[in-house]
Amino acid sequence: MTRQRCCDHSDKEELLETRRGREEVTMKGLSGSRCCFYMGFLVGTLSLYFLRQVWFEMSMEPDVLGEGQDSSVAALSKKRQASDSNNWRMEGATLINLNHPHHIGEDSSVADELYRKVRILCWVMTGPSNLQTKARHVKATWSRHCNVVVFMSSIDDPDFPTVGLGTGEGRDQLYWKTIRAFHYALEHHGNDADWFLKADDDTFVVVDNLRWVLSNHTPEEPLYFGKRFKPYAKQGYMSGGAGYVLSKEALRRFVEGFKTKVCTHTTSVEDLALGQCLEKMGVLAMDSRDTLQRETFHPFVPEHHLTGKFSKSFWYWSYCYYPIVEGPRCCSDLAVSFHYVDAELMYTLEYWTYHLRAYGYRYRYRPPLSQGLVERQAQTERPTVGTAGRGRTPAGITVGGDGDQSKAESGAKPLSDKGGKETLGKIPIDNNRTAVTQERQG
Amino acid sequence: MLSEGSSFVKGIALGGTFCLLLSLLGSFAPGMQSSPEDHHHHHIKAPTKDELQSLSDSQMVELSQRVRVYCVIMVQPSVLVYWSTAKDTWGKHCDQAVFYSSESAKALEAVDLNEQDEWAKLRKALKHAYDNAGDLRWFFVARPTTFAIIENLKYLILAKDPNEPFYIGHAMKSGELEYVEYQSGIVLSYEALKRLVNVFKDEEKCPERGRALWKLSEEKQLAICLKYTGVFAENGEDTQGKGLFNSKSVGSLIQDSMNKNNLDVVEGCCSDLAITFSGMSPNQMQVMMFGVYRLRPYGHNFHDSLIFLPPEGSDND
């Protein structure tokens, strides 16, 4: 009787009664060991039943959606506060970066190498009324990737921190601020960096990509990079809003120009004035486009460049030094900057650049590195072209794409298969990567 | 005394084993081929790096051949712009993307369902997808106002067997019913779809035109029908428990994060391997293509276990 009802909860009372009944029977003289056997049986069944229930409930616990998430965000928040003080060292109003921000699970050996070899000081043009509305978001996002960061304002603010340039605020003060900011940078941090970037508090910069652009050049040459405009200067000048970078030599010459009065405060149009001064001092305006001639510094937001149609009467058409391209080819994969970026877009861009990705996606554009870093790259690239840490070519590839294509090529193919199929193409393990991308782009 | 003690112990052992046997037997309801545990876990987590690395090369080959997605995209002429955007953006990353329309549109190719009722449309589309799946074993159902990153979907379901029933997405609860939110995309394994198509024939359990006094949304209808076949909604999450299916746009989620905790806006927003977002304009979807498939910082490499090649004849990814 007991056996059929062993796992039925509602019969628990009956079982207990039965047990009591049995005890009575035992007292009436039935064999002791038999009774113990039945009791043991009951105990075993019931206890295992309850154990199973408990285990079941415990495995259901993760069902509480959201709770886990909240606590981890709060924990992250505390960690970030702690890591802020671990990541920055404040030297007066300057923030010296102690760590290059890292992501879990990524191999940033190449980026780290560039971080060491191409040192960038970022100075951000801001003002007292913009600190909490704009500069704060720059501080929380892209500026963490610079080697040194200085927020330049008209007034000192030891808490933010910002440097006080002793100027006023407003559009007419822009060139004064720029002049003083660059002087400050050279005087205080001439040895801490090789390149000096100027950006606005509504500019978003992908500093790692800037390092890639600069990696093929030496800071001892008088060079400057940015979004090149053509009017008013023979060699053109770089748009202020899209951000521009001076080599150490270029910065020295800029400061020298003011010392010798070759350069003066001519106009408040900061980017043009600076460009004209640099031209006088023999600094070269460079082409910052990628190996496919796609722009890297952008004077507008991504949506504008990728999907917008600039009306033919718009000033932009007559200003751009290089031909304007609308649509996806407007912008390099390794974009360096965007302008008119509000707070929400700052974080969105940070998310797109450093966080969101398509798992396993092999980018179409895989440009080469500069000569100096080539050897190191070849060593690290082998496992990348293969698969995660196995040290040999992977056996699994999936072709994403439309019906026919996937039917023809679906299934696993080792990466070393250099068959004539276009999508696989050549996957070189040497440095000859430009060939592949150029083939593709046709 | 000793014989009584040993009898007692024998009794415990036998009782315990018996109870386990009964519970195992009890779970063997007809039609369910997998253990109940699978269906009571309401979360599907992406595989960790360690899990993937522990697989052999031949296992990876098998998995990569299996993880191919048939996209069921439910359109109508009134959303022509979204329709063409989906076709030009994320739709290209499906192994097969088929558009199912309420009525035919001259401009774009679609399977004409000739149907206005949302639930009936969904039924017809899913039946058609099942019949035309070929050797594809995973189905992703969405409207063109959703943006999907198919590679991340493949990563989520990589180690899951499509011959088991899976119904994955952003799991929501309405009273007793757990369902997957339509707006953030619905994932069905082959087995789930098979069972669904079967239960469509049952007018009692899964009527084509709802008989309730109030009309249930098609996402809930779907959940009810699937529930009858023993398939339950599961929430898709990354290895850290962040949801992968979003019914809001990136901008909107960033705004929410900004309003909540100023220090970690990006960390508190969304997963690195998010699968869907919704509520973006067609232009914003083009920008997403740039943000997901192109924009990146030089020198950061992820040694992913699989490689997905870019689609042919495309320039925005």
Coordinates of C-alpha atoms in Angstrom, one line a residue, chain A:
Chain A
M1 CA 0.0 0.0 0.0
T2 CA 2.6 2.4 1.1
R3 CA 4.7 1.8 -2.0
Q4 CA 2.1 3.0 -4.5
R5 CA 1.6 6.2 -2.6
C6 CA 5.1 7.0 -1.8
C7 CA 5.6 10.2 -3.7
D8 CA 2.1 11.7 -3.2
H9 CA 2.3 14.7 -0.9
S10 CA -1.4 14.5 0.1
D11 CA -1.0 11.1 1.5
K12 CA 1.6 12.1 3.9
E13 CA -0.8 12.1 6.8
E14 CA -2.0 8.6 5.9
L15 CA 1.6 7.4 5.8
L16 CA 2.2 8.8 9.2
E17 CA -0.9 7.1 10.5
T18 CA 0.2 3.9 8.9
R19 CA 3.6 4.3 10.5
R20 CA 2.0 4.8 13.9
G21 CA -0.2 1.8 13.2
R22 CA 2.9 -0.2 12.4
E23 CA 4.6 0.9 15.5
E24 CA 1.6 -0.4 17.5
V25 CA 1.8 -3.6 15.6
T26 CA 5.5 -3.9 16.3
M27 CA 4.7 -3.5 20.0
K28 CA 2.4 -6.4 19.5
G29 CA 5.4 -8.5 18.7
L30 CA 6.2 -8.4 14.9
S31 CA 9.8 -8.9 14.0
G32 CA 11.8 -5.7 14.8
S33 CA 14.1 -5.7 11.8
R34 CA 11.1 -5.9 9.4
C35 CA 9.6 -2.9 11.0
C36 CA 12.8 -1.0 10.8
F37 CA 13.0 -1.9 7.2
Y38 CA 9.6 -0.4 6.4
M39 CA 10.4 2.7 8.5
G40 CA 13.7 3.1 6.7
F41 CA 11.9 2.8 3.4
L42 CA 9.4 5.5 4.4
V43 CA 12.1 7.8 5.7
G44 CA 14.2 7.3 2.5
T45 CA 11.3 8.0 0.2
L46 CA 10.0 11.1 2.0
S47 CA 13.4 12.7 2.5
L48 CA 14.5 12.2 -1.1
Y49 CA 11.2 13.6 -2.2
F50 CA 11.7 16.7 -0.2
L51 CA 15.3 17.0 -1.3
R52 CA 14.2 16.9 -4.9
Q53 CA 11.7 19.6 -4.3
V54 CA 14.2 21.8 -2.7
W55 CA 16.8 21.2 -5.5
F56 CA 14.1 21.9 -8.0
E57 CA 13.2 25.2 -6.4
M58 CA 16.8 26.2 -6.1
S59 CA 17.3 25.7 -9.8
M60 CA 14.3 27.9 -10.5
E61 CA 15.7 30.8 -8.5
P62 CA 17.5 32.5 -11.4
D63 CA 14.0 33.1 -12.7
V64 CA 13.9 36.4 -10.8
L65 CA 14.6 38.5 -13.8
G66 CA 16.3 41.8 -13.5
E67 CA 17.4 41.5 -9.9
G68 CA 20.8 40.1 -10.8
Q69 CA 21.3 42.7 -13.3
D70 CA 20.7 45.6 -11.0
S71 CA 23.1 44.5 -8.4
S72 CA 25.8 44.0 -11.0
V73 CA 25.3 47.5 -12.3
A74 CA 25.6 48.9 -8.9
A75 CA 28.7 46.9 -8.3
L76 CA 30.1 48.1 -11.5
S77 CA 29.4 51.7 -10.5
K78 CA 31.4 51.3 -7.4
K79 CA 34.2 49.6 -9.3
R80 CA 34.3 52.5 -11.8
Q81 CA 34.6 55.0 -9.1
A82 CA 37.5 53.0 -7.6
S83 CA 39.0 52.5 -11.0
D84 CA 38.7 56.2 -11.9
S85 CA 41.3 56.9 -9.2
N86 CA 43.2 53.9 -10.5
N87 CA 43.1 55.0 -14.1
W88 CA 43.9 58.7 -13.8
R89 CA 46.6 60.5 -11.9
M90 CA 45.9 64.1 -11.5
E91 CA 48.8 66.5 -12.0
G92 CA 47.3 69.9 -11.4
A93 CA 44.6 70.1 -14.0
T94 CA 46.0 67.4 -16.1
L95 CA 44.8 63.8 -16.1
I96 CA 47.5 61.3 -16.8
N97 CA 46.2 58.0 -17.9
L98 CA 47.6 55.1 -16.0
N99 CA 45.9 52.2 -17.8
H100 CA 44.7 51.8 -21.3
P101 CA 41.0 50.7 -20.9
H102 CA 40.6 47.0 -21.5
H103 CA 37.8 44.8 -22.3
I104 CA 37.1 41.3 -20.9
G105 CA 38.1 38.6 -23.3
E106 CA 39.9 40.8 -25.9
D107 CA 43.4 40.7 -27.1
S108 CA 44.5 44.3 -27.2
S109 CA 48.2 43.6 -27.6
V110 CA 48.4 45.7 -30.8
A111 CA 46.4 48.5 -29.3
D112 CA 48.7 48.5 -26.3
E113 CA 51.8 48.6 -28.4
L114 CA 50.4 51.6 -30.2
Y115 CA 49.5 53.2 -26.9
R116 CA 53.1 53.0 -25.8
K117 CA 54.6 54.1 -29.1
V118 CA 52.2 56.8 -30.2
R119 CA 51.6 59.0 -27.2
I120 CA 48.8 61.5 -27.5
L121 CA 47.9 64.4 -25.4
C122 CA 44.2 65.3 -25.9
W123 CA 43.1 68.8 -24.9
V124 CA 39.5 69.5 -25.0
M125 CA 38.1 73.0 -25.6
T126 CA 35.4 73.7 -23.1
G127 CA 34.0 76.3 -20.7
P128 CA 32.6 76.6 -17.2
S129 CA 29.0 76.4 -18.4
N130 CA 29.7 73.3 -20.4
L131 CA 31.4 71.2 -17.8
Q132 CA 28.4 69.3 -16.6
T133 CA 26.5 69.3 -19.8
K134 CA 29.2 68.4 -22.3
A135 CA 32.8 68.0 -21.0
R136 CA 31.7 65.5 -18.4
H137 CA 30.6 63.0 -21.0
V138 CA 33.9 63.4 -22.9
K139 CA 35.7 62.7 -19.6
A140 CA 33.5 59.5 -19.2
T141 CA 34.0 58.2 -22.7
W142 CA 36.7 58.7 -25.3
S143 CA 39.2 60.8 -23.4
R144 CA 40.0 57.7 -21.3
H145 CA 41.9 56.4 -24.3
C146 CA 44.3 59.3 -24.5
N147 CA 47.7 59.1 -22.8
V148 CA 47.2 62.6 -21.2
V149 CA 44.0 64.6 -21.1
V150 CA 43.6 68.3 -20.3
F151 CA 40.3 70.2 -20.2
M152 CA 40.9 73.8 -21.2
S153 CA 38.5 76.4 -20.0
S154 CA 38.7 80.1 -19.3
I155 CA 38.6 79.5 -15.5
D156 CA 40.5 77.1 -13.3
D157 CA 38.4 74.4 -11.8
P158 CA 40.4 72.1 -9.5
D159 CA 37.6 69.6 -9.1
F160 CA 36.7 68.7 -12.7
P161 CA 39.7 69.5 -13.3
T162 CA 40.1 72.2 -15.9
V163 CA 42.9 74.6 -16.7
G164 CA 42.1 78.3 -16.6
L165 CA 43.5 79.9 -19.7
G166 CA 42.7 83.4 -18.5
T167 CA 40.6 84.3 -21.5
G168 CA 36.9 85.1 -21.7
E169 CA 34.3 82.8 -23.1
G170 CA 32.6 83.0 -26.5
R171 CA 33.3 82.5 -30.2
D172 CA 35.6 85.5 -30.4
Q173 CA 37.9 84.0 -27.8
L174 CA 38.4 80.7 -29.6
Y175 CA 41.7 81.4 -31.1
W176 CA 43.1 83.0 -27.9
K177 CA 42.1 79.9 -26.1
T178 CA 43.7 77.7 -28.7
I179 CA 47.0 79.7 -28.7
R180 CA 47.2 79.5 -24.9
A181 CA 46.1 75.9 -24.7
F182 CA 48.9 74.8 -27.1
H183 CA 51.4 76.9 -25.2
Y184 CA 50.3 75.2 -22.0
A185 CA 50.6 71.8 -23.5
L186 CA 54.1 72.3 -24.8
E187 CA 55.3 73.9 -21.6
H188 CA 53.9 71.4 -19.2
H189 CA 53.7 68.2 -21.2
G190 CA 56.2 68.5 -24.0
N191 CA 57.8 65.3 -22.9
D192 CA 54.7 63.4 -22.0
A193 CA 53.4 63.1 -25.5
D194 CA 54.4 62.9 -29.2
W195 CA 51.2 64.2 -30.7
F196 CA 48.9 66.9 -29.6
L197 CA 45.1 66.6 -30.3
K198 CA 42.7 69.5 -30.1
A199 CA 39.0 68.6 -29.8
D200 CA 35.8 70.3 -28.8
D201 CA 33.6 69.2 -26.0
D202 CA 31.1 67.9 -28.7
T203 CA 33.7 66.0 -30.7
F204 CA 33.9 62.2 -30.3
V205 CA 37.4 60.8 -31.1
V206 CA 38.4 57.2 -31.5
V207 CA 41.9 57.6 -30.1
D208 CA 43.0 54.1 -31.0
N209 CA 42.3 54.8 -34.7
L210 CA 44.1 58.1 -34.5
R211 CA 47.1 56.2 -33.3
W212 CA 46.8 54.0 -36.4
V213 CA 46.7 57.0 -38.7
L214 CA 49.8 58.5 -37.0
S215 CA 51.7 55.3 -36.6
N216 CA 53.3 55.6 -40.0
H217 CA 54.7 59.1 -39.2
T218 CA 57.3 60.5 -36.9
P219 CA 56.6 63.3 -34.4
E220 CA 59.9 64.9 -35.2
E221 CA 58.5 65.9 -38.6
P222 CA 56.4 69.1 -38.7
L223 CA 53.0 67.5 -39.6
Y224 CA 49.4 68.1 -38.9
F225 CA 46.3 65.9 -39.5
G226 CA 42.6 66.5 -39.5
K227 CA 39.6 67.0 -41.8
R228 CA 41.1 69.0 -44.5
F229 CA 39.4 72.1 -45.9
K230 CA 40.7 74.0 -49.0
P231 CA 39.8 77.7 -49.0
Y232 CA 41.8 80.6 -47.6
A233 CA 45.1 78.6 -47.3
K234 CA 47.3 77.2 -50.0
Q235 CA 47.8 73.9 -48.5
G236 CA 44.4 74.0 -46.8
Y237 CA 43.7 73.8 -43.1
M238 CA 42.0 71.4 -40.7
S239 CA 38.4 71.8 -39.4
G240 CA 38.4 72.8 -35.7
G241 CA 35.2 70.9 -34.8
A242 CA 36.3 67.6 -36.3
G243 CA 39.5 67.8 -34.2
Y244 CA 43.1 68.1 -35.4
V245 CA 46.5 66.8 -34.3
L246 CA 49.9 68.4 -34.3
S247 CA 53.2 66.5 -34.2
K248 CA 55.6 67.6 -31.5
E249 CA 57.7 69.4 -34.1
A250 CA 54.6 71.2 -35.5
L251 CA 53.7 72.3 -31.9
R252 CA 57.2 73.6 -31.3
R253 CA 57.0 75.6 -34.5
F254 CA 53.6 77.0 -33.6
V255 CA 54.9 78.2 -30.2
E256 CA 58.1 79.5 -31.9
G257 CA 56.0 81.4 -34.4
F258 CA 54.3 83.4 -31.6
K259 CA 57.6 84.0 -29.9
T260 CA 59.1 85.5 -33.1
K261 CA 55.9 87.3 -34.0
V262 CA 55.7 85.4 -37.3
C263 CA 52.3 84.3 -36.1
T264 CA 49.9 86.6 -34.2
H265 CA 46.2 86.6 -33.2
T266 CA 44.8 87.4 -36.7
T267 CA 41.2 86.3 -36.4
S268 CA 39.0 84.4 -34.0
V269 CA 38.3 81.8 -36.6
E270 CA 40.5 79.4 -34.7
D271 CA 41.0 76.6 -37.2
L272 CA 41.7 78.9 -40.2
A273 CA 44.1 81.1 -38.2
L274 CA 46.0 78.1 -36.8
G275 CA 46.2 76.6 -40.3
Q276 CA 47.7 79.8 -41.7
C277 CA 50.2 80.1 -38.9
L278 CA 51.3 76.6 -39.4
E279 CA 51.7 77.1 -43.1
K280 CA 53.9 80.1 -42.5
M281 CA 56.0 77.9 -40.1
G282 CA 56.5 75.2 -42.7
V283 CA 54.2 72.6 -41.1
L284 CA 52.7 70.2 -43.6
A285 CA 48.9 69.7 -43.9
M286 CA 48.6 65.9 -44.3
D287 CA 46.1 63.5 -45.9
S288 CA 44.4 61.6 -43.1
R289 CA 42.3 59.4 -45.3
D290 CA 42.6 55.6 -45.0
T291 CA 44.2 53.3 -47.5
L292 CA 41.0 53.3 -49.5
Q293 CA 40.8 57.1 -49.6
R294 CA 38.0 57.2 -47.1
E295 CA 37.8 60.1 -44.6
T296 CA 38.6 59.5 -41.0
F297 CA 38.0 62.9 -39.4
H298 CA 34.3 63.9 -39.8
P299 CA 32.8 67.4 -39.2
F300 CA 29.3 66.0 -38.6
V301 CA 27.6 63.1 -36.9
P302 CA 27.7 59.6 -38.5
E303 CA 24.1 59.7 -39.6
H304 CA 24.7 62.9 -41.5
H305 CA 27.6 61.5 -43.4
L306 CA 26.2 58.0 -44.0
T307 CA 22.7 58.8 -44.9
G308 CA 22.4 62.5 -45.5
K309 CA 22.5 64.2 -48.8
F310 CA 24.3 67.5 -48.6
S311 CA 22.5 70.1 -50.7
K312 CA 24.7 71.3 -53.5
S313 CA 24.5 74.9 -52.3
F314 CA 25.8 73.8 -48.8
W315 CA 29.1 75.4 -48.0
Y316 CA 30.6 72.0 -47.3
W317 CA 30.9 71.2 -50.9
S318 CA 33.2 74.0 -51.7
Y319 CA 35.2 73.6 -48.5
C320 CA 36.3 70.0 -48.7
Y321 CA 39.8 69.5 -49.9
Y322 CA 39.1 65.9 -51.1
P323 CA 36.0 64.9 -53.1
I324 CA 33.0 64.4 -50.9
V325 CA 31.6 60.8 -50.9
E326 CA 28.0 60.3 -49.7
G327 CA 26.8 56.9 -48.4
P328 CA 28.8 54.1 -46.8
R329 CA 32.0 55.1 -48.5
C330 CA 32.0 58.5 -46.8
C331 CA 33.6 57.1 -43.7
S332 CA 36.5 54.8 -42.9
D333 CA 35.8 51.8 -40.7
L334 CA 38.7 53.2 -38.7
A335 CA 37.0 56.6 -38.3
V336 CA 38.8 59.0 -36.0
S337 CA 36.3 61.7 -35.2
F338 CA 32.8 63.0 -35.4
H339 CA 31.5 66.5 -34.5
Y340 CA 28.2 68.0 -33.1
V341 CA 27.9 64.9 -30.9
D342 CA 25.5 65.4 -28.0
A343 CA 25.7 63.5 -24.7
E344 CA 23.5 60.6 -25.8
L345 CA 25.5 60.1 -29.0
M346 CA 28.8 60.2 -27.1
Y347 CA 27.8 57.1 -25.1
T348 CA 26.2 55.5 -28.1
L349 CA 29.4 56.0 -30.1
E350 CA 31.4 54.6 -27.2
Y351 CA 29.1 51.6 -27.2
W352 CA 29.4 51.0 -30.9
T353 CA 33.1 51.5 -31.0
Y354 CA 34.3 49.7 -27.9
H355 CA 31.5 47.4 -27.0
L356 CA 28.9 46.3 -29.6
R357 CA 30.2 43.9 -32.2
A358 CA 29.0 41.0 -34.4
Y359 CA 30.5 37.8 -33.0
G360 CA 33.0 36.2 -35.3
Y361 CA 32.5 38.7 -38.0
R362 CA 35.4 39.1 -40.3
Y363 CA 35.7 42.8 -41.3
R364 CA 35.9 43.6 -45.0
Y365 CA 38.6 46.2 -44.3
R366 CA 41.7 44.9 -42.7
P367 CA 44.4 47.4 -43.3
P368 CA 48.1 46.8 -42.7
L369 CA 50.1 48.3 -39.8
S370 CA 53.1 50.5 -40.1
Q371 CA 56.5 48.9 -40.6
G372 CA 57.7 49.4 -37.1
L373 CA 54.9 47.3 -35.7
V374 CA 54.8 44.8 -38.5
E375 CA 56.9 42.1 -36.9
R376 CA 54.9 42.1 -33.7
Q377 CA 51.7 42.0 -35.7
A378 CA 52.8 39.0 -37.7
Q379 CA 53.3 37.1 -34.4
T380 CA 49.9 38.0 -33.0
E381 CA 48.0 37.7 -36.2
R382 CA 48.6 34.0 -36.7
P383 CA 46.3 32.9 -33.9
T384 CA 43.8 35.6 -34.9
V385 CA 43.6 34.3 -38.5
G386 CA 43.2 30.9 -37.0
T387 CA 40.8 30.6 -34.1
A388 CA 40.9 31.4 -30.5
G389 CA 44.0 30.1 -28.9
R390 CA 44.2 26.8 -30.7
G391 CA 47.2 27.7 -32.6
R392 CA 46.0 26.1 -35.8
T393 CA 43.7 27.0 -38.6
P394 CA 40.0 26.6 -37.6
A395 CA 37.8 24.0 -39.1
G396 CA 34.6 26.0 -38.8
I397 CA 33.4 28.8 -41.0
T398 CA 29.9 29.9 -41.8
V399 CA 29.2 32.0 -44.7
G400 CA 26.5 34.6 -44.0
G401 CA 24.6 35.8 -46.9
D402 CA 21.7 35.2 -49.2
G403 CA 20.3 31.8 -50.2
D404 CA 22.3 30.8 -53.2
Q405 CA 25.6 31.9 -51.8
S406 CA 25.2 30.0 -48.6
K407 CA 24.0 26.9 -50.5
A408 CA 27.1 26.9 -52.6
E409 CA 29.5 27.6 -49.8
S410 CA 27.9 26.6 -46.5
G411 CA 29.7 24.2 -44.2
A412 CA 33.1 24.2 -42.7
K413 CA 36.0 25.4 -44.6
P414 CA 39.5 25.7 -43.2
L415 CA 40.8 29.2 -43.5
S416 CA 43.8 28.0 -45.4
D417 CA 41.7 26.8 -48.3
K418 CA 42.7 29.2 -51.0
G419 CA 40.1 28.0 -53.5
G420 CA 38.8 30.3 -56.1
K421 CA 35.6 31.3 -54.3
E422 CA 35.4 35.1 -54.0
T423 CA 34.0 35.4 -50.6
L424 CA 36.8 33.3 -49.1
G425 CA 39.4 34.9 -51.2
K426 CA 43.0 34.8 -50.1
I427 CA 43.5 34.9 -46.4
P428 CA 47.2 35.8 -46.1
I429 CA 49.0 35.1 -43.0
D430 CA 51.7 37.5 -44.0
N431 CA 51.4 41.3 -44.2
N432 CA 50.1 41.5 -47.7
R433 CA 46.6 42.4 -46.7
T434 CA 46.0 45.5 -48.8
A435 CA 45.8 43.2 -51.8
V436 CA 42.8 41.4 -50.4
T437 CA 40.9 44.4 -49.5
Q438 CA 41.5 46.1 -52.7
E439 CA 40.4 43.0 -54.6
R440 CA 37.2 43.0 -52.7
Q441 CA 36.4 46.7 -53.1
G442 CA 37.0 46.3 -56.8

